[in-house]
Amino acid sequence: EAQVTQNPRYLITVTGKKLTVTCSQNMNHEYMSWYRQDPGLGLRQIYYSMNVEVTDKGDVPEGYKVSRKEKRNFPLILESPSPNQTSLYFCASSPFLGGATSGANVLTFGAGSRLTVL
Amino acid sequence: RKEVEQDPGPFNVPEGATVAFNCTYSNSASQSFFWYRQDCRKEPKLLMSVYSSGNEDGRFTAQLNRASQYISLLIRDSKLSDSATYLCVVTPRSSNTGKLIFGQGTTLQVKP
């Protein structure tokens, strides 16, 4: 089944304890992206990757790192989590992004990771 | 001003009603437009892409108005199962950018 898999789905941690949220897709998609969703703010883009070894900042990258060493994986790293990073996180992928060919821009999302930082 | 704006609602409508949502965008160079549906804190799923000429998928019709910089979603004959949050998504510039901008979402509640 074509899917985007995120882990963990739920996590409660403490301030300063490094954590990684994994994201893996089995569709050979070039584009991957991380979002956080907060009440009243909608989905905001953290980082994205157009292809292997190519990553770039979204709108809210502070406090996060990513890497894209393989096409299928795009982990989100919180080096020193803080309470303001408590949120619902989504990873997504698409065949590629760009241009007006809308089919290529269609995102497939993972089920989400609910993170609480105490 | 936000790059993509939606009325958060909620829109409360009876079954069978027709309801329409708008989404405005600020960047006139925006390239691609989509409507996604999100059920109660689950992952968003594509509802439909929005084409320049407008497009229809069953009870759903999407329109793009470039002159006024908005897209719309019309739902006819609302069903209880249409209750969800509808997210407007815009690619803000032309090709080779990885940025996607999401609206805050519009919540629809269809009542029996």
Coordinates of C-alpha atoms in Angstrom, one line a residue, chain A:
Chain A
E1 CA 0.0 0.0 0.0
A2 CA 1.3 3.4 -1.0
Q3 CA 1.8 5.4 2.2
V4 CA 3.7 7.8 4.3
T5 CA 4.6 6.4 7.7
Q6 CA 5.5 8.6 10.7
N7 CA 6.8 7.4 14.1
P8 CA 6.1 7.9 16.9
R9 CA 2.5 8.7 16.6
Y10 CA 2.4 10.1 20.2
L11 CA 5.2 11.3 22.4
I12 CA 5.5 13.1 25.7
T13 CA 8.9 14.4 26.4
V14 CA 10.7 16.9 28.6
T15 CA 12.4 20.2 27.6
G16 CA 15.9 19.7 26.2
K17 CA 15.7 16.0 25.5
K18 CA 16.7 15.4 21.9
L19 CA 14.1 13.5 19.8
T20 CA 13.6 12.4 16.2
V21 CA 10.4 11.9 14.4
T22 CA 10.9 9.6 11.5
C23 CA 9.1 9.8 8.2
S24 CA 9.2 7.2 5.4
Q25 CA 7.4 7.0 2.1
N26 CA 7.3 4.0 -0.3
M27 CA 6.1 5.8 -3.4
N28 CA 9.5 6.9 -4.7
H29 CA 8.5 10.5 -4.3
E30 CA 11.1 13.2 -4.8
Y31 CA 9.5 15.9 -2.6
M32 CA 9.0 15.6 1.1
S33 CA 7.9 18.1 3.7
W34 CA 7.2 18.6 7.4
Y35 CA 4.3 20.7 8.8
R36 CA 3.1 21.5 12.2
Q37 CA -0.5 22.2 13.0
D38 CA -1.6 24.4 15.8
P39 CA -5.1 25.6 16.8
G40 CA -5.9 28.9 15.0
L41 CA -2.7 28.8 12.9
G42 CA -3.4 26.0 10.5
L43 CA -0.6 24.0 8.9
R44 CA 2.7 25.7 8.7
Q45 CA 5.7 24.4 6.8
I46 CA 8.8 23.6 8.8
Y47 CA 11.2 22.2 6.2
Y48 CA 11.0 20.6 2.8
S49 CA 13.2 18.6 0.5
M50 CA 13.0 18.7 -3.3
N51 CA 15.3 15.6 -3.6
V52 CA 18.0 13.6 -1.9
E53 CA 20.5 15.9 -0.1
V54 CA 18.4 18.9 -1.0
T55 CA 16.6 20.5 1.9
D56 CA 15.3 24.0 2.6
K57 CA 13.6 26.0 5.2
G58 CA 9.8 26.5 5.3
D59 CA 8.1 29.2 7.3
V60 CA 8.9 28.0 10.8
P61 CA 12.2 26.2 10.8
E62 CA 13.6 27.5 14.1
G63 CA 14.4 24.7 16.6
Y64 CA 14.2 21.9 14.0
K65 CA 16.7 20.1 11.7
V66 CA 16.1 17.7 8.9
S67 CA 18.1 15.4 6.7
R68 CA 17.5 13.6 3.4
K69 CA 20.2 11.0 2.9
E70 CA 17.9 8.6 1.1
K71 CA 14.9 9.3 -1.0
R72 CA 12.4 7.4 1.2
N73 CA 13.3 9.0 4.6
F74 CA 13.0 12.5 5.9
P75 CA 13.5 12.6 9.7
L76 CA 12.6 15.7 11.7
I77 CA 15.0 16.3 14.6
L78 CA 14.4 18.5 17.6
E79 CA 17.8 19.0 19.2
S80 CA 16.5 20.7 22.3
P81 CA 12.7 20.6 22.4
S82 CA 10.9 23.4 24.2
P83 CA 7.2 23.6 25.2
N84 CA 6.4 25.9 22.3
Q85 CA 7.1 22.9 20.0
T86 CA 4.2 21.0 21.5
S87 CA 2.1 20.4 18.4
L88 CA 0.7 18.0 15.9
Y89 CA 3.3 17.2 13.2
F90 CA 2.6 15.9 9.7
C91 CA 5.0 14.6 7.1
A92 CA 4.0 14.6 3.5
S93 CA 5.4 13.7 0.1
S94 CA 4.6 14.2 -3.5
P95 CA 6.0 13.0 -6.9
F96 CA 7.7 16.4 -7.3
L97 CA 6.7 20.0 -6.8
G98 CA 6.6 22.8 -9.2
G99 CA 4.9 24.2 -12.2
A100 CA 1.2 24.2 -13.0
T101 CA 1.0 20.4 -13.4
S102 CA -1.2 20.1 -10.4
G103 CA -1.1 16.3 -10.3
A104 CA 2.6 16.4 -9.5
N105 CA 1.9 18.7 -6.5
V106 CA -0.6 16.4 -4.8
L107 CA 0.6 15.7 -1.3
T108 CA 0.2 12.4 0.6
F109 CA 0.3 12.9 4.3
G110 CA 1.4 10.7 7.1
A111 CA -1.1 10.0 10.0
G112 CA 0.5 12.7 12.2
S113 CA 2.7 12.7 15.3
R114 CA 1.3 14.4 18.4
L115 CA 4.2 15.8 20.4
T116 CA 4.0 17.2 23.9
V117 CA 7.0 18.9 25.5
L118 CA 6.8 19.5 29.2

